[in-house]
Coordinates of C-alpha atoms in Angstrom, one line a residue:
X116 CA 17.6 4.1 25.1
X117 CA 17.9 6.2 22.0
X118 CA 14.4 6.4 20.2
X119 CA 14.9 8.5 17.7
X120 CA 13.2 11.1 18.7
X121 CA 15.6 13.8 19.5
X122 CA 16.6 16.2 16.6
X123 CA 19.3 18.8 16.2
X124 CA 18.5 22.2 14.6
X125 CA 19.1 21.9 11.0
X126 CA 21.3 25.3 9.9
X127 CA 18.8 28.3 11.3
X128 CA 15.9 26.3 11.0
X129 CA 14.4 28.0 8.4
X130 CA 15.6 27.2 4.6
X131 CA 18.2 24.5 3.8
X132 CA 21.5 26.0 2.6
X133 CA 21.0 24.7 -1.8
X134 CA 22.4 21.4 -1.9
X135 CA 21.7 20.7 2.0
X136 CA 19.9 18.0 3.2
X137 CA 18.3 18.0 6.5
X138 CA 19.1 13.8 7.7
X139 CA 16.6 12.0 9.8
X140 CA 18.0 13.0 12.8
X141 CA 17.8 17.0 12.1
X142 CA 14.7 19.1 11.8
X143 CA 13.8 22.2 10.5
X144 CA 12.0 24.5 13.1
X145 CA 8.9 23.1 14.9
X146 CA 6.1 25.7 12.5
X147 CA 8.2 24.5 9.2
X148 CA 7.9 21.1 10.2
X149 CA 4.5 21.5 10.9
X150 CA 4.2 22.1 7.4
X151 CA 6.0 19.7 6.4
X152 CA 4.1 17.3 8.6
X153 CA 0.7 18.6 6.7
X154 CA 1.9 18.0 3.4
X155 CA 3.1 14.2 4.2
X156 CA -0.2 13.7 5.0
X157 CA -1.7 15.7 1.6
X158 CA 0.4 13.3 0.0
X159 CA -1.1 9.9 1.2
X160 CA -4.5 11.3 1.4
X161 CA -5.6 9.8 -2.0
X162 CA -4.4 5.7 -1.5
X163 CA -4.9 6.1 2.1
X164 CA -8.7 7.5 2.1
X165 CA -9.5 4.9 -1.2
X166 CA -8.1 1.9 0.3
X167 CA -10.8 1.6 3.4
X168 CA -13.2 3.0 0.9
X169 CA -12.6 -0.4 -1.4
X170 CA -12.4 -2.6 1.7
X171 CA -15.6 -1.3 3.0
X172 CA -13.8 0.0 6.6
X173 CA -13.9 2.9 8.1
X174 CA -11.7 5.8 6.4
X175 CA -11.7 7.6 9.9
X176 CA -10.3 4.7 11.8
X177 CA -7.9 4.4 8.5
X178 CA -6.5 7.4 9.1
X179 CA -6.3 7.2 12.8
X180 CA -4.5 4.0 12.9
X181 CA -2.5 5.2 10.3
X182 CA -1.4 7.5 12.5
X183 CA -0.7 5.1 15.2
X184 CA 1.1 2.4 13.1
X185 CA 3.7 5.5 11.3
X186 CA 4.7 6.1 15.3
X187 CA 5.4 2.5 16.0
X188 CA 7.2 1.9 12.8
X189 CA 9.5 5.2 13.6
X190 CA 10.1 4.3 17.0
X191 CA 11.0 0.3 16.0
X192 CA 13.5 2.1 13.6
X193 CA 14.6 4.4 16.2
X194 CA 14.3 7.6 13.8
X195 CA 16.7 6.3 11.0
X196 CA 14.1 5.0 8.6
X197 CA 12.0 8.1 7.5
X198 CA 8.4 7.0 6.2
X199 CA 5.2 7.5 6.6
X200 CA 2.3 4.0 7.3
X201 CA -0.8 4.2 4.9
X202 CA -3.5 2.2 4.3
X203 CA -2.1 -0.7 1.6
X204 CA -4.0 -1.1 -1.5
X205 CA -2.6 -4.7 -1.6
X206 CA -5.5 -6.3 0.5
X207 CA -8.5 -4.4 -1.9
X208 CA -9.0 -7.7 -3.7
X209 CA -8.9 -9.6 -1.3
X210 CA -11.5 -8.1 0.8
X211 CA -13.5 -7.9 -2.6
X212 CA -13.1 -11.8 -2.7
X213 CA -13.7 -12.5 1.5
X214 CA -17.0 -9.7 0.9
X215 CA -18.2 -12.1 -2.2
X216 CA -18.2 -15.1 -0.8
X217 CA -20.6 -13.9 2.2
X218 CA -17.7 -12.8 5.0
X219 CA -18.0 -9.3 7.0
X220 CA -15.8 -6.6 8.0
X221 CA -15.0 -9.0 11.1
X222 CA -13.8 -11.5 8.5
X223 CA -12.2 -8.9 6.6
X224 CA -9.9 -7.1 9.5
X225 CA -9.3 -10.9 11.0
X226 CA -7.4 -12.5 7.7
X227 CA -5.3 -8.9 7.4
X228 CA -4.7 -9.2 11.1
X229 CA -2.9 -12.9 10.2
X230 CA -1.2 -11.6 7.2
X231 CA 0.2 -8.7 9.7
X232 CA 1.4 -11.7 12.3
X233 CA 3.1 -13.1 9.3
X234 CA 4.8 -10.3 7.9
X235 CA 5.9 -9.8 11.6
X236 CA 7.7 -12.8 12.2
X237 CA 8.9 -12.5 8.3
X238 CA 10.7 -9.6 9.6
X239 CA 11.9 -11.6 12.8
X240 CA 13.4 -14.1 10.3
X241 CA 15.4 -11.3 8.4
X242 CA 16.7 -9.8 11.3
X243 CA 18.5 -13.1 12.1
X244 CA 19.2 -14.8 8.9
X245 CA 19.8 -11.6 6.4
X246 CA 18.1 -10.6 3.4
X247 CA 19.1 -14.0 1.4
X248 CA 16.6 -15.9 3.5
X249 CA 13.5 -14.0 1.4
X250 CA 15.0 -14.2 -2.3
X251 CA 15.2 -18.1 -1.6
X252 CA 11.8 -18.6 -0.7
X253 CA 10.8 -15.6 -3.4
X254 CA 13.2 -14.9 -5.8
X255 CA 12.3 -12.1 -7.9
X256 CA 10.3 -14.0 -10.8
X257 CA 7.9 -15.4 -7.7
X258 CA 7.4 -12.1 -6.4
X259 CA 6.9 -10.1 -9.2
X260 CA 4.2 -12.9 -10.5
X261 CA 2.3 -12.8 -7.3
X262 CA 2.4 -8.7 -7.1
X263 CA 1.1 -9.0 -10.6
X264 CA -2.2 -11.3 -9.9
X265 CA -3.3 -9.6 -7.2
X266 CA -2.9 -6.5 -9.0
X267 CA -4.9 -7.6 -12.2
X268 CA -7.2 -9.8 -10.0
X269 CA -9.0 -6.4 -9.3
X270 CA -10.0 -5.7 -12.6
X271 CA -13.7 -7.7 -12.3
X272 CA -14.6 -4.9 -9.4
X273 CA -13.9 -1.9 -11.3
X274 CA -15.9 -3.0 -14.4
X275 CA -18.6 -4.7 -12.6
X276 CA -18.9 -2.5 -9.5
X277 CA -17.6 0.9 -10.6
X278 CA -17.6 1.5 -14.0
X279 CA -21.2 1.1 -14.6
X280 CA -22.7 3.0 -11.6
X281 CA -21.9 6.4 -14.1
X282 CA -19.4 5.3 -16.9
X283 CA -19.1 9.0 -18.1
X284 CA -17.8 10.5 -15.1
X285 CA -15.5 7.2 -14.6
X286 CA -14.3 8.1 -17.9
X287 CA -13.0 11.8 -17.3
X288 CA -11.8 10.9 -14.1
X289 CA -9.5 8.5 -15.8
X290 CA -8.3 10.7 -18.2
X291 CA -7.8 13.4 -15.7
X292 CA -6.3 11.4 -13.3
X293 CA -3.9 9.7 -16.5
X294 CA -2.8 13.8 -17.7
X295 CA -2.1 14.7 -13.7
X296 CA 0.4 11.9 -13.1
X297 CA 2.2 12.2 -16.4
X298 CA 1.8 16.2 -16.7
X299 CA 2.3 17.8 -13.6
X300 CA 5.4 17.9 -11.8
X301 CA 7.3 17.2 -8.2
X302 CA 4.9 16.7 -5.2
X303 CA 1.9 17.2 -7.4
X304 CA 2.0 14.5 -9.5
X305 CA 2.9 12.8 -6.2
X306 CA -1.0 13.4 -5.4
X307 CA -2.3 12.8 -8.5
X308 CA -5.1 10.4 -6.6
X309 CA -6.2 13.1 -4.5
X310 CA -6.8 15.6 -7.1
X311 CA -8.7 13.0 -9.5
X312 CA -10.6 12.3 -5.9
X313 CA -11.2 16.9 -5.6
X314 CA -12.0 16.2 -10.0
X315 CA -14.8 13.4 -9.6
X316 CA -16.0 15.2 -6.6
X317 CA -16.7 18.7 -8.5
X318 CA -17.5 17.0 -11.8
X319 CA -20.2 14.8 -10.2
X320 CA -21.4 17.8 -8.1
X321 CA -22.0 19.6 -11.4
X322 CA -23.5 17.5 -13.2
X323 CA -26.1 16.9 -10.1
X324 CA -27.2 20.5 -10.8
X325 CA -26.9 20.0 -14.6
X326 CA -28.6 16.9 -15.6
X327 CA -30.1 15.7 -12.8
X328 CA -30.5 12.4 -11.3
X329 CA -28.3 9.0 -13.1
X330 CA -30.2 6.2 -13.9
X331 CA -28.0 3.6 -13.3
X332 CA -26.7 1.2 -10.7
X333 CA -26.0 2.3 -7.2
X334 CA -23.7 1.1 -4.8
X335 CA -25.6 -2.4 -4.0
X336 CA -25.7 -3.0 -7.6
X337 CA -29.5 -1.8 -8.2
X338 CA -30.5 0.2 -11.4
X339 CA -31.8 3.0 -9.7
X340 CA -32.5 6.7 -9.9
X341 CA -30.2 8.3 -8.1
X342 CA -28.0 11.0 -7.1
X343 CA -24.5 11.0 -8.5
X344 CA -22.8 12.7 -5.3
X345 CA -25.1 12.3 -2.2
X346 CA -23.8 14.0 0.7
X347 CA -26.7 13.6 3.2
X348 CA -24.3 11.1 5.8
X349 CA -22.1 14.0 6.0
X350 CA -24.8 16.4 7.7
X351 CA -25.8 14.1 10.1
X352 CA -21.9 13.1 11.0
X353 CA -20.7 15.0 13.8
X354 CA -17.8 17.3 13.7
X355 CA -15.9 15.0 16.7
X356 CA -16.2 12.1 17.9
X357 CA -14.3 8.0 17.8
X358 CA -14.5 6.2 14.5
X359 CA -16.4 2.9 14.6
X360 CA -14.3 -0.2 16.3
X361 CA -14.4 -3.5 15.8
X362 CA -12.7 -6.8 16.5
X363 CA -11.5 -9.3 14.1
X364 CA -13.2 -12.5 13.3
X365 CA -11.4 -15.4 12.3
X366 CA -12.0 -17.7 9.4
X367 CA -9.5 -20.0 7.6
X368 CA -10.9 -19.4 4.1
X369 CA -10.5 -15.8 4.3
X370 CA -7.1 -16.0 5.8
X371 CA -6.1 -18.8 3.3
X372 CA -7.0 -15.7 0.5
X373 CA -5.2 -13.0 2.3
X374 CA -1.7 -14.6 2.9
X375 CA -0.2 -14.7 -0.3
X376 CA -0.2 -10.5 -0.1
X377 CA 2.3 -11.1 2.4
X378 CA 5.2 -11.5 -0.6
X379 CA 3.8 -7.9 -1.8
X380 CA 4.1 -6.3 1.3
X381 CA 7.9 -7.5 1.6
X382 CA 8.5 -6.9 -1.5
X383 CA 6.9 -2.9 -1.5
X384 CA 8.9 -2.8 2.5
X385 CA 12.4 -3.8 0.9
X386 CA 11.9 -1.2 -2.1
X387 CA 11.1 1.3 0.3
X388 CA 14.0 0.8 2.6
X389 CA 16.7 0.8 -0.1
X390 CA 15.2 4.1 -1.4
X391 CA 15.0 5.9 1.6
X392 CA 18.9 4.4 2.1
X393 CA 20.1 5.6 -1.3
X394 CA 18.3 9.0 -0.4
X395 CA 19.4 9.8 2.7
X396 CA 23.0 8.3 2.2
X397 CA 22.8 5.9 4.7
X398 CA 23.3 1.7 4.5
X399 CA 19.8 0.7 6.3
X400 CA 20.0 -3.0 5.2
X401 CA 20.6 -4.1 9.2
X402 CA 17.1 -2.0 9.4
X403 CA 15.3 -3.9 7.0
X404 CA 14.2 -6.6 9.2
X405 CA 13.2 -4.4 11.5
X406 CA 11.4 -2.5 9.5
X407 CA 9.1 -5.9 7.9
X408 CA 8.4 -6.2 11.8
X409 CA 7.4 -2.8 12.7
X410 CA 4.7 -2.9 9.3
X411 CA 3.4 -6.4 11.0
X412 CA 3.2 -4.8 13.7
X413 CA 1.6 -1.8 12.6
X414 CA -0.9 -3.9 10.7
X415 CA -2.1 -5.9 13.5
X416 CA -2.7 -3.2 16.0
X417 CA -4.9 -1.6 13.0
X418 CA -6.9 -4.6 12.4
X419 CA -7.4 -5.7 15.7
X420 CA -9.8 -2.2 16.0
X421 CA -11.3 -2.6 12.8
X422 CA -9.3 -1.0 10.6
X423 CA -7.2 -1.4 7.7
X424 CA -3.7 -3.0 7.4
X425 CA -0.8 -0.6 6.6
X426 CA 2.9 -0.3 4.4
X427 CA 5.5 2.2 3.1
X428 CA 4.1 4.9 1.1
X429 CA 6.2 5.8 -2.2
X430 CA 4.3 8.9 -2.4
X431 CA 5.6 10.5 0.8
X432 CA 9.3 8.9 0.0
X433 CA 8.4 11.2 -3.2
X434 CA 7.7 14.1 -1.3
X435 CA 11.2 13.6 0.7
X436 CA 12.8 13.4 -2.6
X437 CA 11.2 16.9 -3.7
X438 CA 12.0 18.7 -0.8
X439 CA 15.5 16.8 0.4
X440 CA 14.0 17.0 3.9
X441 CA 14.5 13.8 5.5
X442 CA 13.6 14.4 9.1
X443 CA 11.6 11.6 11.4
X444 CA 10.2 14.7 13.2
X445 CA 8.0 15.8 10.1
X446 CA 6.8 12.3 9.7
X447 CA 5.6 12.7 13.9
X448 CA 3.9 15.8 12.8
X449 CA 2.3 13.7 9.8
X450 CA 1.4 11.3 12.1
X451 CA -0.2 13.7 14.6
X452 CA -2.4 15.4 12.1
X453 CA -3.7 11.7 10.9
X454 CA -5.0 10.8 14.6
X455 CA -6.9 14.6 14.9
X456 CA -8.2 14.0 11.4
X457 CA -9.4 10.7 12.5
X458 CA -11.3 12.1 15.5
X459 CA -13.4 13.7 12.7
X460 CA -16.6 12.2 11.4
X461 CA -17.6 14.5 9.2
X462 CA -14.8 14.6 7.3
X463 CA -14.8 10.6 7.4
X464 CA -18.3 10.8 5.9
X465 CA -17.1 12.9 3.4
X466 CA -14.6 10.5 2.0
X467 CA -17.3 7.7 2.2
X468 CA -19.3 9.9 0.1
X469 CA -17.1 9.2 -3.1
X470 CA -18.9 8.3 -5.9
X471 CA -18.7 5.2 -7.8
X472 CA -18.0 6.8 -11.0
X473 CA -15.5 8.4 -9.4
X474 CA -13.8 4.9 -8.0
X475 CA -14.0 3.5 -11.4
X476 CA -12.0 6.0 -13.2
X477 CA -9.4 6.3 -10.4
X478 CA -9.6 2.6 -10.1
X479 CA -8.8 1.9 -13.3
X480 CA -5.5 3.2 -13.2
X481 CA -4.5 2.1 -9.5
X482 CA -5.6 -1.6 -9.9
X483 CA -3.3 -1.6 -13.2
X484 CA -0.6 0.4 -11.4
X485 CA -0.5 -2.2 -9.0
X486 CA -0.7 -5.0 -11.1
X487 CA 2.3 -3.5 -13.5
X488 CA 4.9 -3.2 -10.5
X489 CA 5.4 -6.9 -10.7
X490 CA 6.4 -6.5 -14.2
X491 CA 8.8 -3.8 -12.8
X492 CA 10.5 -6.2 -10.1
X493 CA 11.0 -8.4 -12.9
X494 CA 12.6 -5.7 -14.9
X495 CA 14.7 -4.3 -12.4
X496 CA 15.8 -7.9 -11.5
X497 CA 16.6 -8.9 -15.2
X498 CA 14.1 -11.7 -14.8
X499 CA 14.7 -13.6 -18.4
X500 CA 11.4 -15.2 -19.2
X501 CA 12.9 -17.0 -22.2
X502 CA 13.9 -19.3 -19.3
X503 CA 10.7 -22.1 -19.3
X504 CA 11.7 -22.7 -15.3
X505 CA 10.5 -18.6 -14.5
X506 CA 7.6 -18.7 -17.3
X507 CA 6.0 -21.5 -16.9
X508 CA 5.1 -21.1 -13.2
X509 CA 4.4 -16.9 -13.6
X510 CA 2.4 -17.7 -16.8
X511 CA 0.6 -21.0 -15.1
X512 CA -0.1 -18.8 -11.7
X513 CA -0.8 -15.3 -13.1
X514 CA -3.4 -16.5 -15.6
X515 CA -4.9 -18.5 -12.1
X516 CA -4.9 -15.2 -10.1
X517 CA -6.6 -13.0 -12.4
X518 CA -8.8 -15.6 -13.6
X519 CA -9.9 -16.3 -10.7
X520 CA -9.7 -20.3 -11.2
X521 CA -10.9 -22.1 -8.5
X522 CA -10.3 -25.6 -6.9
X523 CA -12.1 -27.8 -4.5
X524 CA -10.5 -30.1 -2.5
X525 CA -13.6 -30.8 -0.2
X526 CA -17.1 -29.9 0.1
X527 CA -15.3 -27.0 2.6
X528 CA -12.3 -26.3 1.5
X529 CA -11.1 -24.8 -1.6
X530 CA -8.9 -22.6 -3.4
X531 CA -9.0 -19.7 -5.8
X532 CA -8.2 -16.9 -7.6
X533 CA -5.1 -14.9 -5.8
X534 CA -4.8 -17.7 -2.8
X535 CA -4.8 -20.5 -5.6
X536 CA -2.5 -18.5 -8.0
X537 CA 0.0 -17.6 -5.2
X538 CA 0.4 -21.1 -4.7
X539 CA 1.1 -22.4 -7.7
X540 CA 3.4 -19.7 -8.7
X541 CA 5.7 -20.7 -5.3
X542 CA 5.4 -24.4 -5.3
X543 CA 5.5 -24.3 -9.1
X544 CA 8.8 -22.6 -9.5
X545 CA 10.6 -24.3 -6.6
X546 CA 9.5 -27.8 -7.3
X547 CA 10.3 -27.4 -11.3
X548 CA 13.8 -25.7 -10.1
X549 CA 14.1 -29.8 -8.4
X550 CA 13.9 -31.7 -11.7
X551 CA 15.5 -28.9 -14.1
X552 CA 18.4 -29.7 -16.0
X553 CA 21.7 -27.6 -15.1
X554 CA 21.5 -25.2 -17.8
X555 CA 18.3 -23.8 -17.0
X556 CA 19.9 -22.9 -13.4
X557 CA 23.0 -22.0 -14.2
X558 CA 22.4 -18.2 -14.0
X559 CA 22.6 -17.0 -10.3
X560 CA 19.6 -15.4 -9.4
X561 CA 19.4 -11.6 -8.9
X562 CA 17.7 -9.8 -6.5
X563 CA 15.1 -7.7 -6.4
X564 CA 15.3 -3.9 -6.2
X565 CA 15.2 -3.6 -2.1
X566 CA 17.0 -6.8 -1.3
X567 CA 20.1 -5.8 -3.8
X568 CA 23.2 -4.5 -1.5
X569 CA 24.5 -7.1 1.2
X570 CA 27.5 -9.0 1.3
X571 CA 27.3 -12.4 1.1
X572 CA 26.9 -13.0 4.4
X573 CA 23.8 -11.5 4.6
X574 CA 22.9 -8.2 6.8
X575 CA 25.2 -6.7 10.0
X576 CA 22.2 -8.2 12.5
X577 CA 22.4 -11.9 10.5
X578 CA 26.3 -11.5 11.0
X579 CA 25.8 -10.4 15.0
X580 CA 23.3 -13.4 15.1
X581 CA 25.5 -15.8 13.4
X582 CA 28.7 -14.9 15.9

């Protein structure tokens, strides 16, 4: 059984001829993949150390499982679907939302672990029906709506929990954070979250030694005295040793709040496959399937320990871009280095030691990031919101989401904010698409940016499935 993890020697193995590309199934030679391997993981540093940060989970047993998940995913994919599994941003207001209303970590890692059970039989149902089965359920108007809400849904905990713990430093942070991503070039604005991360880090640092103690709130919320940057976890962290484990608990209003990310993290999977395809040259539609599965599965072997659920990372598909190197082997490497980094607690503690300041200016710009790439689904979809049947439902649902409207159906149950948006922007759109008239229908749907080649009878594993 071929795995994908057999390479051939790429030229000499040492620099591309200009104009070459080294293909998923070459390498470079085993130091300069190394390298390459080190740099992957540079590049998801930032999101992938901020996300279990955010959640409140463990950044060592992110990273680990990280690790873990970008080995299953290549192996699913047997080596023709280069990319490396972070920690997702997706689920940072939704752990916000579980954490408010009284749930744990437990609660936390058992809705994600749900989401990743539904993502892998989403993946299942591609496989055997094609990529048309997810643009009926979620045409791109749906998705991009629901991307956006839990996007802008986040905006609460970076001016209530961030932003005021030291507004000044959030502030620069921002700025500097802003200038790297539009200023700097190639892989380096590819990290522009890590080096805000090094910026708030030295900045807060300084002004420790400069001004003093902040009088402001801390972490819990508690206007305090305090110390902007306090490192004393990281001196009594040990330099090896196994992150903290956990197992999931199970609650149905947690999990109720956390499904709806689902759509995102089929929607960020399908981008992420049809840009690696266009990339590397290769038609990876009968891979997209598989490759929803492989992030369920991923997911779910993360949360079940305690850690964080996992997706695609753009910003190591952006460091394949910049260096045309395409090979699965560096993205082993990548994956190596995350499970020894892992095994490291002091560096963990380190990462934990961000400053809130420092989350609030980085936030700021990530939350609306994530939020805006609904709006770009529905661009690169020609979504015409002119149309009353694709407003009404995004305006009705989005408005919901980042409101946080809630519902109560009984003295236990209820709906809100993301959960309750979600829902309103699915059922709302199909069931006005029922009692339209023609002419608001009569424009065929496009599809969204990773769902856009097939033939209409859907992917080479529907057709197999089908015959």
């Amino acid at each position: 059984m071929d795995l994908g993890v057999r390479w051939k020697l790429h030229g000499d193995g040492r620099t591309p001829a200009p104009g070459a590309v080294v293909r998923p199934d070459e390498r470079l030679s085993w130091p300069r993949t190394a390298g390459l391997g080190a740099q992957h993981v540079v590049a998801m540093f930032g999101a992938s150390f901020v996300a279990p940060v955010l959640m409140g989970l463990d950044p060592n047993l992110a990273i680990m499982m990280s690790g873990v998940a970008t080995m299953v995913f290549l192996l699913a994919t047997r080596g023709r679907v280069p990319s490396y599994l972070g920690c997702s941003l997706s689920f940072v207001g939704v752990a916000a939302v579980i954490r408010a209303d009284g749930g744990s970590s437990a609660t936390v890692t058992g809705a994600v672990f749900v989401v990743g059970g539904a993502l892998f039989l989403m993946g299942l149902a591609v496989r055997k029906f094609g990529a048309r089965i997810i643009h009926a359920a979620m045409p791109p108007v749906v998705t991009g709506a629901v991307v956006m809400l839990i996007g802008f849904n986040l905006a609460p905990v970076t001016a209530s929990t961030y932003w005021p713990q030291d507004q000044w430093t959030a502030l620069f942070v921002m700025l500097f954070t802003g200038l790297s991503v539009v200023c700097l070039r190639g892989f380096w604005s590819r990290i522009a979250i890590f080096l805000g991360l090094i910026f708030g880090y030295v900045l807060s640092w300084a002004q420790d030694r400069i001004f003093g103690q902040i009088h402001s709130a801390d972490a819990s919320g508690k206007v305090t005295d305090h110390w902007r940057l306090d490192l004393s976890g990281v001196g009594r962290a040990d330099w090896i040793g196994l992150p903290d484990f956990h197992g999931p608990s199970f609650e149905w209003s947690a999990i109720l709040v956390a499904l709806p990310v689902v759509i995102a993290l089929i929607a960020e999977n399908a981008g992420h496959v049809k840009a690696v395809g266009e990339m590397t040259g290769d038609n990876l539609d009968d891979k997209l399937g598989t490759a929803i599965s492989a992030d369920g599965v991923g997911s779910m072997l993360s949360t079940a320990v305690g850690g964080p659920p996992n997706t695609t990372y753009s910003e190591n598909i952006g460091v394949m871009a910049a260096t045309r190197v395409y090979s699965t082997a560096a993205y082993w490497a990548a994956a190596g280095f995350a499970l020894l980094f892992g095994l490291c607690p002091k560096f963990g503690a380190v990462v934990a030691a961000v400053p809130g300041g420092v989350l609030g200016g980085i936030t700021v710009i990530l939350y609306g990031m994530i939020g805006l790439l609904g709006a770009q689904i529905w661009l690169n979809a020609e979504v015409d919101l002119r149309n009353p049947l694709n407003l009404v439902p995004a305006a009705a649902g989005i408005i919901i989401g980042v409101g946080n409207v809630s519902m109560e159906f009984t003295d236990t149950f209820s709906l809100s904010g993301i959960a309750l948006g979600t829902v309103v922007v699915i059922t709302g759109y199909h069931a006005l698409r029922a009692f339209a008239p023609a002419h608001l229908k009569t424009q065929e749907p496009l599809l969204d940016e990773g769902t856009s080649s097939y033939d209409p009878g859907g992917s080479e594993e529907g057709q197999r499935a089908k015959s």
